XYZ file of C-alpha atoms in Angstrom:
297
model
C 114.264 123.643 68.655
C 111.116 125.749 68.278
C 107.692 124.185 68.782
C 105.744 127.380 69.384
C 103.474 126.747 66.369
C 102.028 123.625 68.033
C 99.040 123.626 70.394
C 99.914 123.793 74.072
C 100.497 120.714 76.201
C 98.512 120.424 79.428
C 100.428 118.981 82.373
C 98.412 117.549 85.259
C 100.187 116.913 88.544
C 102.019 120.066 87.579
C 103.665 120.706 90.954
C 104.506 117.057 91.662
C 107.833 115.255 91.449
C 107.537 114.336 87.767
C 105.064 116.859 86.395
C 107.060 119.872 87.529
C 110.143 118.646 85.654
C 108.068 117.740 82.578
C 107.074 121.401 82.428
C 110.721 122.483 82.379
C 111.636 119.997 79.654
C 108.712 121.095 77.479
C 109.669 124.747 77.881
C 113.281 123.868 77.011
C 111.962 122.409 73.744
C 109.952 125.546 72.991
C 106.599 123.863 73.596
C 103.755 126.033 74.957
C 102.656 124.667 78.344
C 99.520 124.786 80.428
C 99.510 123.541 84.006
C 96.558 122.122 85.909
C 96.583 122.754 89.648
C 94.094 122.381 92.484
C 94.862 125.830 93.857
C 95.490 129.105 92.084
C 98.279 130.008 94.527
C 100.360 127.135 93.117
C 100.985 129.345 90.082
C 103.675 131.112 92.055
C 105.880 128.010 91.954
C 105.682 127.658 88.165
C 107.633 129.461 85.418
C 106.117 132.703 84.164
C 105.673 131.257 80.650
C 103.243 128.620 81.911
C 99.519 129.254 81.572
C 97.961 128.044 84.824
C 94.438 126.640 85.165
C 92.705 125.375 88.259
C 90.777 122.127 88.030
C 90.040 118.908 89.864
C 90.059 115.357 88.521
C 87.154 114.573 90.838
C 85.088 117.231 89.018
C 85.605 116.341 85.330
C 83.744 119.393 83.965
C 86.237 121.647 85.777
C 88.892 120.522 83.287
C 87.173 121.945 80.206
C 88.734 125.435 80.286
C 92.231 123.958 80.546
C 91.541 121.429 77.760
C 90.136 123.855 75.161
C 92.702 124.212 72.381
C 95.190 121.739 73.879
C 96.985 119.250 71.650
C 98.291 116.784 74.248
C 97.928 115.986 77.940
C 100.363 114.551 80.448
C 98.047 112.651 82.762
C 99.077 111.969 86.348
C 96.162 110.409 88.208
C 95.947 111.882 91.706
C 92.283 111.218 92.532
C 90.054 108.324 93.607
C 88.936 105.966 90.793
C 85.249 106.879 90.289
C 85.748 109.848 87.938
C 88.450 108.246 85.776
C 86.072 107.248 82.965
C 84.511 110.708 82.795
C 87.918 112.400 82.774
C 89.251 110.185 79.976
C 86.053 110.827 78.006
C 86.656 114.558 78.305
C 90.272 114.168 77.217
C 89.151 112.274 74.129
C 86.709 115.052 73.248
C 89.385 117.753 73.357
C 92.870 116.426 72.582
C 94.763 114.241 70.146
C 97.419 112.704 72.404
C 97.628 111.512 76.008
C 100.763 110.401 77.831
C 99.877 108.572 81.037
C 102.187 108.177 84.034
C 101.487 104.601 85.085
C 103.440 101.806 86.785
C 105.294 98.655 85.604
C 102.466 96.321 86.629
C 102.754 94.388 83.347
C 106.471 93.739 83.811
C 107.264 90.013 84.322
C 109.508 90.517 87.332
C 108.464 89.443 90.848
C 109.185 92.899 92.274
C 106.369 94.398 90.167
C 103.877 91.553 90.529
C 102.744 91.984 94.125
C 99.090 92.851 94.905
C 98.861 96.613 94.535
C 95.653 98.703 94.456
C 97.424 101.503 92.586
C 98.483 99.093 89.840
C 94.855 98.036 89.460
C 93.800 101.673 89.130
C 96.515 102.312 86.548
C 95.498 99.260 84.509
C 91.900 100.440 84.442
C 92.853 103.926 83.240
C 95.065 102.425 80.537
C 92.082 100.412 79.292
C 89.906 103.520 79.264
C 92.491 105.425 77.228
C 92.938 102.557 74.760
C 89.179 102.346 74.197
C 88.997 105.997 73.074
C 91.362 105.612 70.130
C 93.492 108.504 71.373
C 97.124 108.665 70.383
C 98.748 107.518 73.589
C 101.924 106.445 75.291
C 102.356 104.851 78.698
C 105.260 105.813 80.965
C 106.113 103.168 83.580
C 108.859 104.260 85.961
C 110.266 101.704 88.350
C 111.475 102.717 91.795
C 112.220 106.451 91.824
C 115.589 107.638 93.141
C 113.798 110.431 94.991
C 112.064 107.906 97.254
C 115.273 107.911 99.264
C 114.489 111.480 100.373
C 111.516 110.228 102.363
C 113.055 106.887 103.320
C 116.639 107.634 104.314
C 117.372 111.361 104.254
C 116.149 112.043 107.830
C 118.557 109.471 109.308
C 121.405 110.587 107.053
C 120.933 114.267 107.986
C 120.974 113.284 111.642
C 124.154 111.237 111.215
C 122.318 108.092 112.300
C 122.491 104.532 111.034
C 120.052 103.891 108.186
C 117.786 101.045 109.292
C 115.680 99.399 106.591
C 114.163 95.997 105.804
C 115.407 93.618 103.121
C 118.839 95.140 102.724
C 119.637 92.558 100.018
C 116.607 93.463 97.867
C 117.723 94.780 94.491
C 116.047 97.567 92.536
C 117.236 99.907 89.782
C 116.341 103.438 90.954
C 115.542 105.802 88.119
C 116.212 109.538 88.272
C 112.982 111.552 88.242
C 114.584 113.890 85.701
C 115.058 111.018 83.258
C 111.435 109.967 83.659
C 110.294 113.525 83.005
C 112.573 113.917 79.986
C 111.164 110.770 78.387
C 107.599 111.879 79.120
C 108.237 115.288 77.558
C 109.646 113.725 74.386
C 106.571 111.529 73.980
C 104.329 114.573 74.350
C 105.803 116.622 71.514
C 107.879 114.239 69.400
C 106.431 111.949 66.735
C 107.089 108.220 66.764
C 105.825 107.388 70.255
C 102.182 106.573 69.581
C 101.488 103.223 71.208
C 104.709 103.428 73.210
C 104.787 101.378 76.400
C 107.930 102.447 78.216
C 109.319 100.851 81.370
C 111.954 103.219 82.758
C 114.700 102.171 85.169
C 118.100 103.360 86.236
C 121.209 101.671 84.831
C 122.199 99.662 87.913
C 120.779 96.757 89.887
C 121.547 97.748 93.487
C 120.608 96.326 96.866
C 119.110 98.674 99.430
C 122.387 98.547 101.332
C 124.337 99.410 98.168
C 122.005 102.312 97.453
C 122.683 103.795 100.865
C 126.401 103.286 100.241
C 126.132 105.064 96.855
C 124.477 108.041 98.542
C 127.300 108.062 101.069
C 129.857 108.035 98.238
C 128.155 111.058 96.694
C 128.271 112.846 100.040
C 131.890 111.857 100.690
C 131.239 109.881 103.837
C 130.354 106.391 104.952
C 126.754 105.758 105.988
C 126.140 102.725 108.156
C 123.281 100.411 107.171
C 121.454 98.091 109.530
C 118.770 95.546 108.698
C 115.396 95.878 110.408
C 112.663 93.254 110.443
C 109.470 93.595 108.403
C 107.473 93.831 111.644
C 109.657 96.718 112.820
C 109.077 98.453 109.505
C 105.315 98.001 109.807
C 105.371 99.426 113.316
C 107.499 102.437 112.370
C 105.418 103.092 109.240
C 102.087 103.106 111.044
C 100.125 106.180 110.101
C 102.457 107.222 107.283
C 100.834 105.126 104.548
C 97.899 102.714 104.162
C 98.549 99.181 105.428
C 98.030 97.865 101.888
C 100.913 100.006 100.624
C 103.232 98.849 103.418
C 102.306 95.220 102.752
C 102.905 95.690 99.026
C 106.343 97.229 99.566
C 107.450 94.494 101.944
C 106.218 91.770 99.604
C 107.932 93.403 96.633
C 111.253 93.779 98.433
C 111.056 90.208 99.688
C 110.458 89.026 96.114
C 113.467 91.030 94.906
C 115.973 89.336 97.227
C 118.375 87.008 95.467
C 117.860 88.157 91.888
C 118.922 91.115 89.746
C 116.608 94.074 89.401
C 114.709 94.575 86.180
C 116.823 96.980 84.091
C 115.801 98.489 80.745
C 117.605 100.597 78.129
C 114.537 102.723 77.418
C 115.921 105.993 78.784
C 118.988 105.695 76.567
C 116.937 104.542 73.573
C 114.682 107.610 73.705
C 117.024 110.308 74.992
C 120.187 109.164 73.228
C 122.224 109.218 76.431
C 122.772 106.959 79.401
C 120.357 107.258 82.327
C 121.746 108.932 85.415
C 123.125 106.691 88.141
C 121.896 106.849 91.715
C 125.243 108.317 92.733
C 124.791 111.117 90.165
C 121.294 111.778 91.451
C 122.514 111.872 95.060
C 125.380 114.242 94.218
C 122.914 116.620 92.558
C 120.623 116.444 95.604
C 123.315 116.453 98.286
C 121.743 119.396 100.119
C 118.656 117.310 100.861
C 120.864 114.884 102.816
C 122.984 117.462 104.629
C 120.718 120.425 105.434
C 117.539 120.799 107.491
C 114.307 118.927 106.785
C 112.794 119.634 103.418
C 109.705 121.818 103.357
C 107.808 119.530 100.981
C 107.643 115.765 101.300
C 108.504 114.152 97.936
């Protein structure tokens, strides 16, 4: 496939978990890519074919050089809310299509219906985009498989028991690579205008079963032990805002006793089955067996 006659796609969040893989998938499809970063030195982590621009979502006018001549933008919001309207206004003045990485806050499943400040921010940005008349698609990944790198990898590397709350809570972890592949398709492929895509993995798995699946991929048994919500709050102090910890605990509590929300969207768009958590873990085995990772996911 050769898309080199199309305008470049600008990827924000270019060095993040999803954005970095979106860049690779666009390049694989022959699409010219620009990357927006906060720091010029980040260019060293990106492929040589990528045109790198520095800019800041909190300074909307700083985006103009990166937006000039762009056909589409992958928008990952990584800033406080106040400049969202001005940024979306600038996007509408420069580009034809926006694909926004949001969250499944509209999904009628208790896991996704807990009070969540980030969901409120996402909903507001979606409304701003809709009001512009831009061609747009919304990408809504559920729980990311890579969350386990921050949650469980330290204990697994140390050979310890994995202790976690709500071991019976079911989610359907989705591989970051599948999320990125879907996002890339919606950026360069026709037929996705107005798309509202909830992305999940193929399996409804309890937390305990997810740890077991990682152990299967590593070829060893990993012990799982339930901890109380209060223990989790205490251990998480200082690692995330209290509102995020409360949201996670409420969501996991709501997920106990019922299947996770599972969609076929990855398969529908990519024409192949989504990767399982065990596949993801096998491909990332080094993160669970070697020293601490240099960059927190």
